[in-house]
mmCIF file of C-alpha atoms in Angstrom:
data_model
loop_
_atom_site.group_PDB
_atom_site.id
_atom_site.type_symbol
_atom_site.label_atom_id
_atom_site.label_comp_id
_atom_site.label_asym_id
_atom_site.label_seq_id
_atom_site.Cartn_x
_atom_site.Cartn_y
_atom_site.Cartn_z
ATOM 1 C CA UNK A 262 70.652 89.270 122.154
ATOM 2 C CA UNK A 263 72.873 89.742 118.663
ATOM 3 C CA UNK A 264 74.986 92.389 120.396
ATOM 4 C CA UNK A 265 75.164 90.202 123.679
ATOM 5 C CA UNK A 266 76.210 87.198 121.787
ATOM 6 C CA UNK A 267 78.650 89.379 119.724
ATOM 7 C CA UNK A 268 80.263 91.100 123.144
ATOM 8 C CA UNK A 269 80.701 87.332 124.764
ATOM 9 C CA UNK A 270 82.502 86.324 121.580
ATOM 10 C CA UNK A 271 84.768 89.125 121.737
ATOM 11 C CA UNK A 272 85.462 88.212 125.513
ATOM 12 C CA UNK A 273 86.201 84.848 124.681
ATOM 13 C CA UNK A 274 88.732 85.613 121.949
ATOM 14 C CA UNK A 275 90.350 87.739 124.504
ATOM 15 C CA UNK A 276 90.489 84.793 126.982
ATOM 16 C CA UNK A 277 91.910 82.551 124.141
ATOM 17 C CA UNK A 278 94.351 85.045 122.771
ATOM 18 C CA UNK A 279 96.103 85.701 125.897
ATOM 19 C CA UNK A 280 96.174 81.858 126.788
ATOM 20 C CA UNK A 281 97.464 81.247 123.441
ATOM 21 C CA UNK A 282 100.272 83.230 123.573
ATOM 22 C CA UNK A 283 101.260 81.846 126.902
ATOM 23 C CA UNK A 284 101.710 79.042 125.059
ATOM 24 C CA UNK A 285 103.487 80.384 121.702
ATOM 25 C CA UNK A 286 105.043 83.869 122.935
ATOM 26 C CA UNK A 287 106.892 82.608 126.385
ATOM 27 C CA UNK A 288 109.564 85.005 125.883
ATOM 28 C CA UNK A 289 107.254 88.194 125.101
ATOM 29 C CA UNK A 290 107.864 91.057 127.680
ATOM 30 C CA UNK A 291 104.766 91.456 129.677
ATOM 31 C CA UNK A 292 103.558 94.547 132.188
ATOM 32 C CA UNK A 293 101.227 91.927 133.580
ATOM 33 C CA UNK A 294 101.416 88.378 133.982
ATOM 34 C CA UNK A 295 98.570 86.251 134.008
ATOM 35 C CA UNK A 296 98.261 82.531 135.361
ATOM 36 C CA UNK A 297 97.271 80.596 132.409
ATOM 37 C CA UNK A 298 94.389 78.864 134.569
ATOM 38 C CA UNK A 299 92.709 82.398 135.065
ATOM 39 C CA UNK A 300 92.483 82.215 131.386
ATOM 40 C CA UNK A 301 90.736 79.154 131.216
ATOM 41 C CA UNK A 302 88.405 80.019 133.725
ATOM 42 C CA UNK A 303 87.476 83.340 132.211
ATOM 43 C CA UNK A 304 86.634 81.170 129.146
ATOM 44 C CA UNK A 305 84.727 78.571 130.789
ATOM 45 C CA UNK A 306 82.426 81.832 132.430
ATOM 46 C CA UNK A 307 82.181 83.016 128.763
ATOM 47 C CA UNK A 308 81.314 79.924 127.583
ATOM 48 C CA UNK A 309 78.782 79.332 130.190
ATOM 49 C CA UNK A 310 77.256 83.316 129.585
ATOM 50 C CA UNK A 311 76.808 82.475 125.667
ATOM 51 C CA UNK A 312 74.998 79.025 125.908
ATOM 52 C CA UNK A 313 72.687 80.802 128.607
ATOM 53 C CA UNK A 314 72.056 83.352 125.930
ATOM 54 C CA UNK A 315 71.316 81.070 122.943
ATOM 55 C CA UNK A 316 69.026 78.950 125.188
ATOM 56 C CA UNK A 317 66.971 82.442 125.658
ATOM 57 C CA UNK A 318 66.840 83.305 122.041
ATOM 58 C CA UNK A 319 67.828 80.565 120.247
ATOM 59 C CA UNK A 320 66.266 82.320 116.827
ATOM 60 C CA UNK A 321 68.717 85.162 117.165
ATOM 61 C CA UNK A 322 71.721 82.509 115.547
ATOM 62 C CA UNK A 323 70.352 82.989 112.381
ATOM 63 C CA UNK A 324 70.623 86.509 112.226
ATOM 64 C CA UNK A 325 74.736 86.058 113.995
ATOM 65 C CA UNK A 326 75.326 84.256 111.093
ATOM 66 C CA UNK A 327 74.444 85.581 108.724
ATOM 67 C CA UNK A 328 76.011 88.848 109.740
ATOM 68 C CA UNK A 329 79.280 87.046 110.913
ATOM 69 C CA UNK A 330 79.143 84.979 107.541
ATOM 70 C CA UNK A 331 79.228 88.277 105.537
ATOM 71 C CA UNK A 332 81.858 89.833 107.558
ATOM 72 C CA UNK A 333 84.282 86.650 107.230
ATOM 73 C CA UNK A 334 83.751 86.882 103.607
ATOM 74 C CA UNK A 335 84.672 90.214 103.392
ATOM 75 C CA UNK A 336 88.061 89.794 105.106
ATOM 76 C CA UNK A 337 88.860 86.290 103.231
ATOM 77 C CA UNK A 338 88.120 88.289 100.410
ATOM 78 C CA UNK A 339 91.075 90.625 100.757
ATOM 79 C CA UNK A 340 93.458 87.910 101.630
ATOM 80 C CA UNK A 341 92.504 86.074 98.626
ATOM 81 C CA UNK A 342 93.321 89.041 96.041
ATOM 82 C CA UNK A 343 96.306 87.472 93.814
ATOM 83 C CA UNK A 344 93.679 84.805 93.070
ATOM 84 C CA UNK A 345 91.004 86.508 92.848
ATOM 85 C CA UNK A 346 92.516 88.687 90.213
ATOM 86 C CA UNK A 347 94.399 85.737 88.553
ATOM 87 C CA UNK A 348 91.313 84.087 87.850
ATOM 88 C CA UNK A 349 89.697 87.078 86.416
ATOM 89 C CA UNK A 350 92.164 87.635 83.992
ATOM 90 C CA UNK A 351 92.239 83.775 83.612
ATOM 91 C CA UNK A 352 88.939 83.964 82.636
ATOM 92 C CA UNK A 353 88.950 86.947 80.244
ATOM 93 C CA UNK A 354 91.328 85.150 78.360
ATOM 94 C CA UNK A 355 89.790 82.028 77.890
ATOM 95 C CA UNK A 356 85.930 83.290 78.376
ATOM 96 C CA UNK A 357 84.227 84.902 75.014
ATOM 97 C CA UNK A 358 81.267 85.239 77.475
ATOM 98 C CA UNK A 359 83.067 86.940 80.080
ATOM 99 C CA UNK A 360 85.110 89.211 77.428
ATOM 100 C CA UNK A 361 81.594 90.029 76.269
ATOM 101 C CA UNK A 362 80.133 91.065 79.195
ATOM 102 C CA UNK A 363 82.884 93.328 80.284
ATOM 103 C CA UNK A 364 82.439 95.569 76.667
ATOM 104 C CA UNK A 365 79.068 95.422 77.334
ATOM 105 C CA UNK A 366 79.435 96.786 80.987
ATOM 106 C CA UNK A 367 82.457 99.200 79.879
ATOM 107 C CA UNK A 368 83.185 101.540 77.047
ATOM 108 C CA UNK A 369 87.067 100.595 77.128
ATOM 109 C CA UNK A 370 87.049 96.858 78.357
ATOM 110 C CA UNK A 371 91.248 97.324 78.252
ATOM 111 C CA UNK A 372 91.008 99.715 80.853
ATOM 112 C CA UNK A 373 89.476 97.283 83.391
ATOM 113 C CA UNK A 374 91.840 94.441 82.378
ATOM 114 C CA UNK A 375 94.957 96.714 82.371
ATOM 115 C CA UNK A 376 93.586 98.069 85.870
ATOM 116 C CA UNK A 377 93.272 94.445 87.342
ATOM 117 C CA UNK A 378 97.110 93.925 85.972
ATOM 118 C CA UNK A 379 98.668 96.852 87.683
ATOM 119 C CA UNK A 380 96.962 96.026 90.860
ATOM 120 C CA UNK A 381 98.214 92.228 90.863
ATOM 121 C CA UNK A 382 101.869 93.415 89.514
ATOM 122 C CA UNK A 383 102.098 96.292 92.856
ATOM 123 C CA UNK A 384 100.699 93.740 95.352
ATOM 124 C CA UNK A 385 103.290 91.263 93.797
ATOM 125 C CA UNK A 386 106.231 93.912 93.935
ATOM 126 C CA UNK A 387 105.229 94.963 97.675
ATOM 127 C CA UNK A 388 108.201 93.983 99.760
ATOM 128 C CA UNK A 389 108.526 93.145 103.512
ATOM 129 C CA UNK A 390 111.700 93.304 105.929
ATOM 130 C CA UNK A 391 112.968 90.961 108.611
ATOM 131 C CA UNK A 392 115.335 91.773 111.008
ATOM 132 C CA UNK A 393 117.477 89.013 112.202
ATOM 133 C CA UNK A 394 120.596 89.341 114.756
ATOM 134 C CA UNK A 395 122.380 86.461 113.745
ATOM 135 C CA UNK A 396 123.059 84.490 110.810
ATOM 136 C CA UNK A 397 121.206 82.230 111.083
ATOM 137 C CA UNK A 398 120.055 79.939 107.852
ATOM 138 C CA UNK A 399 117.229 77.804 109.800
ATOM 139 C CA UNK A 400 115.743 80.438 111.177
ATOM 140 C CA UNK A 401 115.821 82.754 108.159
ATOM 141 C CA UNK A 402 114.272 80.084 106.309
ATOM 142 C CA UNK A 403 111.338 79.376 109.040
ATOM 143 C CA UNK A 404 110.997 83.747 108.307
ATOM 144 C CA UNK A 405 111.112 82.809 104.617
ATOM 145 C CA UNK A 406 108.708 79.723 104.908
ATOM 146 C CA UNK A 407 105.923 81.989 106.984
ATOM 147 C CA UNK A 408 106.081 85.139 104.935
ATOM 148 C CA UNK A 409 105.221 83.130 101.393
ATOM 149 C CA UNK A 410 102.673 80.877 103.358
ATOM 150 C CA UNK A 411 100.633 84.513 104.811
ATOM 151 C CA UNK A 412 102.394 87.275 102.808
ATOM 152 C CA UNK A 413 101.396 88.501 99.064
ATOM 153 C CA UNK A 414 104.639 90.181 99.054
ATOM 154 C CA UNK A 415 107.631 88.560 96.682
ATOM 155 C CA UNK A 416 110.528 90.964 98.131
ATOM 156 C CA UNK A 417 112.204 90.108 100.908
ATOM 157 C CA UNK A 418 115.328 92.549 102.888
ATOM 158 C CA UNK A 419 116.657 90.252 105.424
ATOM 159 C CA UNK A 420 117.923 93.754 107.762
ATOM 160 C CA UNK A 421 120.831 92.802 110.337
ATOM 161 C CA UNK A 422 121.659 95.925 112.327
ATOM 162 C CA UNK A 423 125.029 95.409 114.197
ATOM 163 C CA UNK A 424 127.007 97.724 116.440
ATOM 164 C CA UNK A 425 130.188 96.605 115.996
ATOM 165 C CA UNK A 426 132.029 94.929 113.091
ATOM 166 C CA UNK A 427 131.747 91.160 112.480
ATOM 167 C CA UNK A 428 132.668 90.296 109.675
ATOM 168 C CA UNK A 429 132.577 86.627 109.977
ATOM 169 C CA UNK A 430 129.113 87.559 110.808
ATOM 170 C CA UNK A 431 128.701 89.708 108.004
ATOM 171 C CA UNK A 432 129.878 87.707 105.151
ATOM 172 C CA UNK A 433 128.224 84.559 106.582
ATOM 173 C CA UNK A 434 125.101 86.493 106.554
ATOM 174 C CA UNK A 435 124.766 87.201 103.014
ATOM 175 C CA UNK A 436 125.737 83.688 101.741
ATOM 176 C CA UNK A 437 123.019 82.437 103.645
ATOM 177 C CA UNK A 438 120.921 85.039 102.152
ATOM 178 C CA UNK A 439 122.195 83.971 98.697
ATOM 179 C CA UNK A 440 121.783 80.437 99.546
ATOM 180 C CA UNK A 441 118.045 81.197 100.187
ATOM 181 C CA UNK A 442 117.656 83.336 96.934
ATOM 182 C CA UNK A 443 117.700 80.439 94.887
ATOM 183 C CA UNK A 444 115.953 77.893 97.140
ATOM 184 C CA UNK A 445 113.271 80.341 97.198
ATOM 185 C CA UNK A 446 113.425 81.161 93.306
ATOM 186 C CA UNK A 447 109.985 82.898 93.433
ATOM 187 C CA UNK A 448 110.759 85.504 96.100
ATOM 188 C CA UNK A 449 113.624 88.145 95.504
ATOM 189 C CA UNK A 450 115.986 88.247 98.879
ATOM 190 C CA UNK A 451 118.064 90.935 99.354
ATOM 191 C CA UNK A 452 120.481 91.601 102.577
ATOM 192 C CA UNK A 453 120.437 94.932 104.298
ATOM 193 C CA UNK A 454 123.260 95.604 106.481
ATOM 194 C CA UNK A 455 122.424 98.542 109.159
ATOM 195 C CA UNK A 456 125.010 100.189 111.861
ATOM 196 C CA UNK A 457 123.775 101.276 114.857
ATOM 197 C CA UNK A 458 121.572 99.736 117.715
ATOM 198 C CA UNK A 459 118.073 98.609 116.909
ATOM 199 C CA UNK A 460 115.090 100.301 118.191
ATOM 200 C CA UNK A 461 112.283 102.475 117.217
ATOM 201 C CA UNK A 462 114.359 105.243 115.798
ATOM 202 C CA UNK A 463 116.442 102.730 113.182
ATOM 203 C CA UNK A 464 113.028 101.277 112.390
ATOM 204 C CA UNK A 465 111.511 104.111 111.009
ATOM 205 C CA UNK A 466 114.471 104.837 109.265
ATOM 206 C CA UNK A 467 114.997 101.776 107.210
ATOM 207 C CA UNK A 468 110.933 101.900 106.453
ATOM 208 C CA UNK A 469 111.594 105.420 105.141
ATOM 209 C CA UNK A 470 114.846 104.578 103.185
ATOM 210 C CA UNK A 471 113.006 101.244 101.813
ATOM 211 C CA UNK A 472 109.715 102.883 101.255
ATOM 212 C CA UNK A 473 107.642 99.378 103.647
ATOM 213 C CA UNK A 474 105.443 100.107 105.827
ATOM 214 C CA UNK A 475 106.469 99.169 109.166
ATOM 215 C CA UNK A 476 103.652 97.202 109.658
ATOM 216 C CA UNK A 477 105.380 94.826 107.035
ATOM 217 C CA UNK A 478 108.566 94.875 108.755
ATOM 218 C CA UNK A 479 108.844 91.211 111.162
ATOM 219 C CA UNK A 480 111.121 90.511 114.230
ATOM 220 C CA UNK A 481 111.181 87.331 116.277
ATOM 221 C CA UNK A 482 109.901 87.688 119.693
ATOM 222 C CA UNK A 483 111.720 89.716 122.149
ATOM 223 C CA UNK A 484 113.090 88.564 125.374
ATOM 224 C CA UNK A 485 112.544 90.158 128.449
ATOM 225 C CA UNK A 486 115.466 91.972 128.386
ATOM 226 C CA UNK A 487 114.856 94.083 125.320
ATOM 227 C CA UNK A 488 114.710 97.617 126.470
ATOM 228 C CA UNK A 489 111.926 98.675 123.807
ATOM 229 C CA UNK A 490 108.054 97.935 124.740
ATOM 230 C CA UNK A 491 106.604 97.118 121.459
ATOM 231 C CA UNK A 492 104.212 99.572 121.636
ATOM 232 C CA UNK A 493 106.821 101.967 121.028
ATOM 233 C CA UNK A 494 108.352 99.905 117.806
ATOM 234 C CA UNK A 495 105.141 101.503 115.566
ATOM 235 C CA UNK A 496 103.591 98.266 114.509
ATOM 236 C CA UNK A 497 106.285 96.121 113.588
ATOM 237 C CA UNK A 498 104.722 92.192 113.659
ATOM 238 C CA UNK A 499 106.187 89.009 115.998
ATOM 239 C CA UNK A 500 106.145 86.063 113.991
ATOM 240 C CA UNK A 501 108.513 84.008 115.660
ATOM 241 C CA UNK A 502 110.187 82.721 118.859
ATOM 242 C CA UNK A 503 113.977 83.424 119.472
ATOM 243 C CA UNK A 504 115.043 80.487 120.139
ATOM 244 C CA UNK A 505 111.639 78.243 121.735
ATOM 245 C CA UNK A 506 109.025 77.635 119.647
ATOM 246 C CA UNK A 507 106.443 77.175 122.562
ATOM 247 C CA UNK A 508 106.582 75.522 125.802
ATOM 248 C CA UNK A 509 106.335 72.167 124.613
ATOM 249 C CA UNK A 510 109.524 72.667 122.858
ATOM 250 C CA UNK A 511 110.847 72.579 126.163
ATOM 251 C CA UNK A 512 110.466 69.113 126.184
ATOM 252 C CA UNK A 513 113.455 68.337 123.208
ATOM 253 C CA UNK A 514 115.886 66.152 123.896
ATOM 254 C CA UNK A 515 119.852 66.960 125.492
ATOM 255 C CA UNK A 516 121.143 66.661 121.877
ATOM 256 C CA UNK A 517 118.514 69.075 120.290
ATOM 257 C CA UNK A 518 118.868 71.921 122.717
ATOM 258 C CA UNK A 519 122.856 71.625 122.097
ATOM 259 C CA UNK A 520 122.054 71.774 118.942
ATOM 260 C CA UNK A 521 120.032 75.245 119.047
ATOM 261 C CA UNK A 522 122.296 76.575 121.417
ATOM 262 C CA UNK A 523 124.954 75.992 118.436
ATOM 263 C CA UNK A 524 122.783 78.297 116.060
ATOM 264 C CA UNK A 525 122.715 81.272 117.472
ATOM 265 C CA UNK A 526 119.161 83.336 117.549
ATOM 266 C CA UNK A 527 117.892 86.490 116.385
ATOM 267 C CA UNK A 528 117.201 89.809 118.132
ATOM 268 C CA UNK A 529 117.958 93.029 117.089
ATOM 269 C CA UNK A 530 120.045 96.375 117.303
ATOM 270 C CA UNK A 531 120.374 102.324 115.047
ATOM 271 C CA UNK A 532 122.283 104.216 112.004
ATOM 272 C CA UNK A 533 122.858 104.185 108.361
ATOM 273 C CA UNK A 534 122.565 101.546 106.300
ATOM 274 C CA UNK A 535 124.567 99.070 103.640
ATOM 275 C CA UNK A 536 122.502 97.463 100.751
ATOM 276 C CA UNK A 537 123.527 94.277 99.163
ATOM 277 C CA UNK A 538 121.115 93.060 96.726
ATOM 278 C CA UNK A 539 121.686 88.946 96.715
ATOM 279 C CA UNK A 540 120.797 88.900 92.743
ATOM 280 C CA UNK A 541 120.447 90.998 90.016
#
């Protein structure tokens, strides 16, 4: 019944995921496309499936969660390191108790404290890229507002990859990444300038030359008519929309879509690359 209960759950995220990002991802390329009401009625049978189960072994919830409280915990727990480790450090300097107990658990209590410092200095120091096509200072900033809402990292590249020269583009670019250096005071923002066209091969080039992983790299969500399946783009993360932010934004007024079509919105472009650090 646990594992029954556990499969149904998994179904049902699948259902919700893929309805959700009908919603939020319009624009993503898709192989297959899904009505949204087969969706909801592959939840509703889900739904259905997993009360029928509980009904038949309704003692079998305690068991789910307590085994789906302890794996929650474990994954909160790694999302919550800065604090964790702030507060431990916190607290050896302002606990005798919890100083004491540390030389009584270790032979060198410095070792565990200088340990806990390098660890919160390299999360701190971890940096993340975002590519943008256009210079754009709204929709840098929404970039800017997500990554310090869900990143740990506190080093930002904003990467534009161009094939031809701009350079109103250009030089716009990197006052609007200055600008956002010093509204953002606790995040360092640098600007990246890349030639070429963007795609898998310029990706894995810029992670190499910055030393991110590209699973910390971030786009905005492709259009259909981006020639690169993001399978192929080695992890790199969609955490925005181009230009909609889902369909309700569809339902803006005359004067606000005039308005968006004024900023242009980001996509991307392959080669070697231009470094312009936005502060010292």
């Amino acid at each position: 019944a646990i594992y029954s209960i556990s499969f149904l759950l998994v179904m049902g995220l699948f259902a919700f995921c893929g309805l959700w990002m009908k919603t939020t991802r319009p624009t993503l390329p898709r192989a297959i496309n899904t009505h949204p009401v087969m969706f909801v009625l592959g939840l509703l049978m889900v739904a259905l499936a997993f009360t029928a189960v509980v009904l038949l072994h309704p003692n079998v919830l305690t068991y789910f969660y307590i085994y789906y409280g302890t794996t929650v915990l474990m994954v909160m727990t790694t999302f919550a390191r800065v604090t964790i480790f702030t507060a431990f450090l916190k607290l050896l300097r302002e606990s005798k108790s919890a100083r004491f107990v540390i030389k009584s658990l270790f032979k060198e209590p410095g070792i565990v404290q200088k340990w806990v410092q390098n660890k919160l200095s390299r999360i701190r120091r971890q940096g993340v890229v975002y590519f943008t096509k256009s210079a754009s200072l709204s929709q840098i900033n929404r970039a800017l507002q997500y990554i310090e809402e869900n990143e740990e990292a506190r080093w930002v590249r904003v990467v534009h990859v161009y094939a031809e020269d701009d350079p109103s583009v250009l030089s716009h670019l990197v006052e609007c990444v200055q600008i956002l250096d010093c509204v953002y005071p606790r995040i360092r923002i640098d600007c990246v300038l890349v030639r070429g066209e963007f795609g898998p091969a310029i990706v894995q080039h810029i992670s190499e030359r910055v030393q991110v992983p590209v699973n910390c790299m971030f786009i905005n969500c492709p259009k259909t008519t981006f020639k690169h399946s993001l399978d192929r783009m080695g992890g790199v993360r969609v955490i925005l929309n181009s230009e909609r932010g889902s369909l309700m934004d569809g339902l803006t007024t005359k004067a606000d879509r005039g308005s968006m079509q004024a900023s242009p919105s980001m996509s991307m472009s392959d080669g070697a690359d231009i470094f312009l650090p936005s502060s010292p």
